């Protein structure tokens, strides 16, 4: 019987498996590559979700503007595109430019309207709520705060009936904690919420924590609505009369 030559499996061969890089298993390297690829895929998915959210926000605003425009065209012939003179030029923003009635400005700055002891500015450019607040502050004012029914009636009269405006009401902290930017206790002022508002529409990615005025066609004074603060609307500033 032939003897088995065990010398071929000497300890030196076993050591070579440990010291020769070409013989090291690739499993560890493959796992690291898999983790890196997995991380990259998660990052890509996050970017796609962010882009989708932004596009959805823009689409939602566009749909809301279209709904308001169609409601306006149906309710008021004066705002219907089919009632315009063929020679009239359209800028794409004219339906949202506020009326400036020819009335005495009192001691208000040029372009501002005077009512009792306050001045009011109705913007012709859209922006988000926080930017609107800053623009009013830069003009030594605040976003409009409707402290009385009489004041709300005045703004309803002079503002564009088809437009939406930011005003000085915002929700801070917990849900339902509405705050007026001039420091007035919210519980002491009359409320003019539109039907079923505020609803904090949960479809909005950013919630609905800022107040806007709905168009007042068929709404009267009940125009308040909670909206996504990042959307762009016209706005109304308010300031004390120059003394």
Tab-separated table of C-alpha atoms in Angstrom:
chain	number	residue	atom	x	y	z
A	1	UNK	CA	0.000	0.000	0.000
A	2	UNK	CA	1.310	3.373	-0.961
A	3	UNK	CA	1.805	5.881	1.783
A	4	UNK	CA	0.157	9.263	1.477
A	5	UNK	CA	2.610	12.087	1.174
A	6	UNK	CA	1.408	14.583	3.798
A	7	UNK	CA	4.409	16.782	3.196
A	8	UNK	CA	2.544	18.509	0.339
A	9	UNK	CA	0.276	20.207	2.879
A	10	UNK	CA	2.995	21.789	4.949
A	11	UNK	CA	2.428	24.744	7.247
A	12	UNK	CA	4.303	27.065	4.883
A	13	UNK	CA	1.512	26.687	2.285
A	14	UNK	CA	-1.090	27.707	4.830
A	15	UNK	CA	0.886	30.808	5.672
A	16	UNK	CA	0.966	31.745	1.981
A	17	UNK	CA	-2.821	31.936	1.968
A	18	UNK	CA	-2.616	34.647	4.597
A	19	UNK	CA	0.253	36.665	3.142
A	20	UNK	CA	-0.499	36.525	-0.571
A	21	UNK	CA	-3.054	39.315	-1.397
A	22	UNK	CA	-4.146	37.503	-4.505
A	23	UNK	CA	-5.469	34.696	-2.389
A	24	UNK	CA	-7.486	36.848	0.071
A	25	UNK	CA	-11.295	36.398	-0.388
A	26	UNK	CA	-13.081	39.351	-1.977
A	27	UNK	CA	-16.210	39.028	0.131
A	28	UNK	CA	-15.299	41.934	2.437
A	29	UNK	CA	-14.550	44.273	-0.468
A	30	UNK	CA	-17.773	43.305	-2.184
A	31	UNK	CA	-19.748	44.091	0.962
A	32	UNK	CA	-18.175	47.535	1.194
A	33	UNK	CA	-19.023	48.249	-2.437
A	34	UNK	CA	-22.602	47.103	-1.849
A	35	UNK	CA	-22.954	49.486	1.108
A	36	UNK	CA	-21.577	52.395	-0.942
A	37	UNK	CA	-23.962	51.686	-3.820
A	38	UNK	CA	-26.859	51.369	-1.384
A	39	UNK	CA	-26.012	54.739	0.145
A	40	UNK	CA	-25.807	56.383	-3.274
A	41	UNK	CA	-29.202	54.960	-4.202
A	42	UNK	CA	-30.733	56.330	-0.990
A	43	UNK	CA	-29.226	59.758	-1.698
A	44	UNK	CA	-30.607	59.713	-5.232
A	45	UNK	CA	-34.038	58.702	-3.939
A	46	UNK	CA	-33.979	61.594	-1.436
A	47	UNK	CA	-33.098	64.082	-4.183
A	48	UNK	CA	-35.907	62.759	-6.375
A	49	UNK	CA	-38.385	63.092	-3.495
A	50	UNK	CA	-37.309	66.707	-2.907
A	51	UNK	CA	-37.702	67.566	-6.582
A	52	UNK	CA	-41.112	65.885	-6.667
A	53	UNK	CA	-42.203	67.872	-3.603
A	54	UNK	CA	-41.150	71.173	-5.173
A	55	UNK	CA	-42.913	70.375	-8.438
A	56	UNK	CA	-46.040	69.297	-6.558
A	57	UNK	CA	-46.048	72.585	-4.611
A	58	UNK	CA	-45.768	74.578	-7.833
A	59	UNK	CA	-48.496	72.517	-9.473
A	60	UNK	CA	-50.815	72.960	-6.478
A	61	UNK	CA	-50.405	76.716	-6.606
A	62	UNK	CA	-51.088	76.718	-10.340
A	63	UNK	CA	-54.248	74.660	-9.878
A	64	UNK	CA	-55.477	76.968	-7.122
A	65	UNK	CA	-54.854	80.047	-9.298
A	66	UNK	CA	-56.714	78.449	-12.203
A	67	UNK	CA	-59.684	77.585	-9.975
A	68	UNK	CA	-59.848	81.149	-8.725
A	69	UNK	CA	-59.609	82.501	-12.264
A	70	UNK	CA	-62.414	80.229	-13.510
A	71	UNK	CA	-64.604	81.159	-10.549
A	72	UNK	CA	-63.971	84.821	-11.259
A	73	UNK	CA	-64.730	84.488	-14.975
A	74	UNK	CA	-67.968	82.663	-14.224
A	75	UNK	CA	-69.131	84.991	-11.478
A	76	UNK	CA	-68.162	88.382	-12.908
A	77	UNK	CA	-68.297	89.313	-16.606
A	78	UNK	CA	-65.907	92.161	-15.880
A	79	UNK	CA	-63.139	89.625	-15.250
A	80	UNK	CA	-63.965	87.201	-18.044
A	81	UNK	CA	-61.320	86.993	-20.776
A	82	UNK	CA	-64.127	86.895	-23.330
A	83	UNK	CA	-65.450	90.294	-22.315
A	84	UNK	CA	-62.202	92.171	-22.963
A	85	UNK	CA	-61.724	94.498	-25.865
A	86	UNK	CA	-59.714	92.913	-28.693
A	87	UNK	CA	-57.337	95.869	-28.556
A	88	UNK	CA	-56.612	95.424	-24.847
A	89	UNK	CA	-53.191	94.006	-24.123
A	90	UNK	CA	-52.727	91.345	-21.486
A	91	UNK	CA	-49.629	91.051	-19.330
A	92	UNK	CA	-50.515	87.757	-17.653
A	93	UNK	CA	-50.636	89.485	-14.246
A	94	UNK	CA	-53.368	92.063	-14.863
A	95	UNK	CA	-56.078	90.001	-13.166
A	96	UNK	CA	-54.080	90.324	-9.964
A	97	UNK	CA	-53.211	94.020	-10.092
A	98	UNK	CA	-55.224	95.821	-7.401
A	99	UNK	CA	-57.479	98.786	-8.060
A	100	UNK	CA	-56.136	102.121	-6.847
A	101	UNK	CA	-59.129	104.365	-6.333
A	102	UNK	CA	-58.644	108.065	-6.810
A	103	UNK	CA	-59.035	109.156	-3.252
A	104	UNK	CA	-57.185	111.462	-0.934
A	105	UNK	CA	-53.933	109.983	0.312
A	106	UNK	CA	-53.890	112.160	3.390
A	107	UNK	CA	-50.478	112.000	5.033
A	108	UNK	CA	-49.641	108.614	3.545
A	109	UNK	CA	-46.700	107.952	1.271
A	110	UNK	CA	-47.274	108.070	-2.463
A	111	UNK	CA	-48.963	104.869	-3.639
A	112	UNK	CA	-50.531	104.220	-0.233
A	113	UNK	CA	-54.223	104.614	0.605
A	114	UNK	CA	-55.539	106.465	3.635
A	115	UNK	CA	-58.332	105.210	5.859
A	116	UNK	CA	-58.958	106.721	9.293
A	117	UNK	CA	-55.594	106.779	11.080
A	118	UNK	CA	-53.842	104.159	8.925
A	119	UNK	CA	-52.197	103.883	5.515
A	120	UNK	CA	-52.477	100.798	3.308
A	121	UNK	CA	-50.344	99.554	0.463
A	122	UNK	CA	-51.651	96.914	-1.974
A	123	UNK	CA	-48.779	95.225	-3.767
A	124	UNK	CA	-48.621	94.537	-7.485
A	125	UNK	CA	-45.976	91.809	-7.155
A	126	UNK	CA	-46.354	88.352	-5.662
A	127	UNK	CA	-44.073	86.797	-3.078
A	128	UNK	CA	-44.192	84.330	-0.172
A	129	UNK	CA	-45.537	85.286	3.262
A	130	UNK	CA	-42.206	85.821	5.029
A	131	UNK	CA	-40.840	87.930	2.172
A	132	UNK	CA	-44.054	89.975	2.175
A	133	UNK	CA	-43.677	90.581	5.908
A	134	UNK	CA	-40.099	91.776	5.406
A	135	UNK	CA	-41.070	94.107	2.559
A	136	UNK	CA	-43.720	95.750	4.717
A	137	UNK	CA	-41.222	96.208	7.556
A	138	UNK	CA	-38.749	97.807	5.136
A	139	UNK	CA	-41.458	100.375	4.335
A	140	UNK	CA	-41.952	101.157	8.036
A	141	UNK	CA	-45.133	99.113	8.203
A	142	UNK	CA	-46.479	95.644	8.920
A	143	UNK	CA	-48.588	93.162	7.055
A	144	UNK	CA	-52.223	94.264	7.207
A	145	UNK	CA	-54.057	93.308	10.408
A	146	UNK	CA	-57.889	93.518	10.212
A	147	UNK	CA	-58.669	94.598	13.758
A	148	UNK	CA	-62.258	95.683	13.054
A	149	UNK	CA	-65.114	94.812	10.726
A	150	UNK	CA	-65.004	98.354	9.344
A	151	UNK	CA	-61.344	97.960	8.408
A	152	UNK	CA	-62.034	94.609	6.763
A	153	UNK	CA	-64.875	96.159	4.761
A	154	UNK	CA	-62.577	98.942	3.547
A	155	UNK	CA	-59.902	96.505	2.338
A	156	UNK	CA	-62.569	94.395	0.634
A	157	UNK	CA	-63.725	97.511	-1.199
A	158	UNK	CA	-60.329	98.708	-2.454
A	159	UNK	CA	-58.613	95.362	-3.107
A	160	UNK	CA	-58.869	93.471	-6.355
A	161	UNK	CA	-61.894	91.214	-5.945
A	162	UNK	CA	-60.231	88.451	-7.969
A	163	UNK	CA	-56.864	88.430	-6.182
A	164	UNK	CA	-55.425	86.641	-3.168
A	165	UNK	CA	-53.433	88.607	-0.591
A	166	UNK	CA	-51.193	87.728	2.313
A	167	UNK	CA	-52.034	89.531	5.557
A	168	UNK	CA	-50.631	89.698	9.072
A	169	UNK	CA	-51.851	86.472	10.636
A	170	UNK	CA	-49.557	83.479	11.168
A	171	UNK	CA	-49.630	80.211	13.093
A	172	UNK	CA	-46.705	79.756	15.488
A	173	UNK	CA	-45.863	76.719	17.597
A	174	UNK	CA	-48.707	74.296	18.174
A	175	UNK	CA	-51.607	73.873	15.779
A	176	UNK	CA	-54.255	76.555	16.140
A	177	UNK	CA	-51.978	79.113	17.834
A	178	UNK	CA	-52.776	82.010	15.472
A	179	UNK	CA	-50.869	85.251	16.086
A	180	UNK	CA	-51.384	88.760	14.684
A	181	UNK	CA	-48.132	90.450	13.644
A	182	UNK	CA	-48.992	93.745	15.388
A	183	UNK	CA	-49.235	92.019	18.768
A	184	UNK	CA	-53.024	92.312	19.094
A	185	UNK	CA	-54.605	89.458	21.050
A	186	UNK	CA	-56.146	87.231	18.388
A	187	UNK	CA	-59.064	86.383	20.660
A	188	UNK	CA	-60.151	90.043	20.791
A	189	UNK	CA	-60.609	90.648	17.063
A	190	UNK	CA	-63.510	89.558	14.832
A	191	UNK	CA	-62.816	86.483	12.705
A	192	UNK	CA	-63.533	86.325	8.985
A	193	UNK	CA	-62.622	82.739	8.088
A	194	UNK	CA	-63.968	81.408	4.820
A	195	UNK	CA	-66.245	78.357	4.980
A	196	UNK	CA	-64.515	75.304	6.508
A	197	UNK	CA	-61.338	77.286	7.195
A	198	UNK	CA	-58.760	77.000	8.595
A	199	UNK	CA	-58.369	73.385	7.473
A	200	UNK	CA	-54.563	72.940	7.623
A	201	UNK	CA	-54.689	70.974	4.371
A	202	UNK	CA	-52.356	68.034	4.998
A	203	UNK	CA	-51.622	67.491	1.312
A	204	UNK	CA	-49.330	70.533	1.522
A	205	UNK	CA	-45.785	69.420	2.332
A	206	UNK	CA	-45.154	72.599	4.332
A	207	UNK	CA	-48.517	72.702	6.072
A	208	UNK	CA	-50.719	75.805	6.033
A	209	UNK	CA	-49.510	78.219	8.704
A	210	UNK	CA	-49.965	81.633	7.056
A	211	UNK	CA	-53.192	83.520	6.427
A	212	UNK	CA	-54.337	84.928	3.100
A	213	UNK	CA	-57.418	86.701	1.832
A	214	UNK	CA	-59.453	84.718	-0.665
A	215	UNK	CA	-61.005	86.603	-3.593
A	216	UNK	CA	-64.174	88.213	-2.256
A	217	UNK	CA	-66.540	87.379	-5.122
A	218	UNK	CA	-69.584	85.721	-3.484
A	219	UNK	CA	-67.720	85.608	-0.159
A	220	UNK	CA	-68.395	89.026	1.339
A	221	UNK	CA	-66.083	89.530	4.297
A	222	UNK	CA	-65.542	85.811	4.940
A	223	UNK	CA	-62.241	85.692	3.113
A	224	UNK	CA	-59.646	84.354	5.548
A	225	UNK	CA	-57.871	81.171	4.515
A	226	UNK	CA	-54.843	79.277	5.841
A	227	UNK	CA	-52.237	78.638	3.147
A	228	UNK	CA	-48.737	77.314	2.568
A	229	UNK	CA	-46.359	80.140	3.569
A	230	UNK	CA	-44.006	79.360	0.670
A	231	UNK	CA	-46.548	80.129	-2.053
A	232	UNK	CA	-46.443	83.460	-3.870
A	233	UNK	CA	-49.365	85.879	-3.544
A	234	UNK	CA	-49.944	89.612	-3.468
A	235	UNK	CA	-49.835	91.233	-0.040
A	236	UNK	CA	-51.184	94.243	1.887
A	237	UNK	CA	-49.061	96.457	4.128
A	238	UNK	CA	-50.399	98.705	6.878
A	239	UNK	CA	-48.804	101.637	8.690
A	240	UNK	CA	-49.796	104.395	11.056
A	241	UNK	CA	-50.416	107.804	9.496
A	242	UNK	CA	-47.336	109.985	9.390
A	243	UNK	CA	-47.474	112.326	12.329
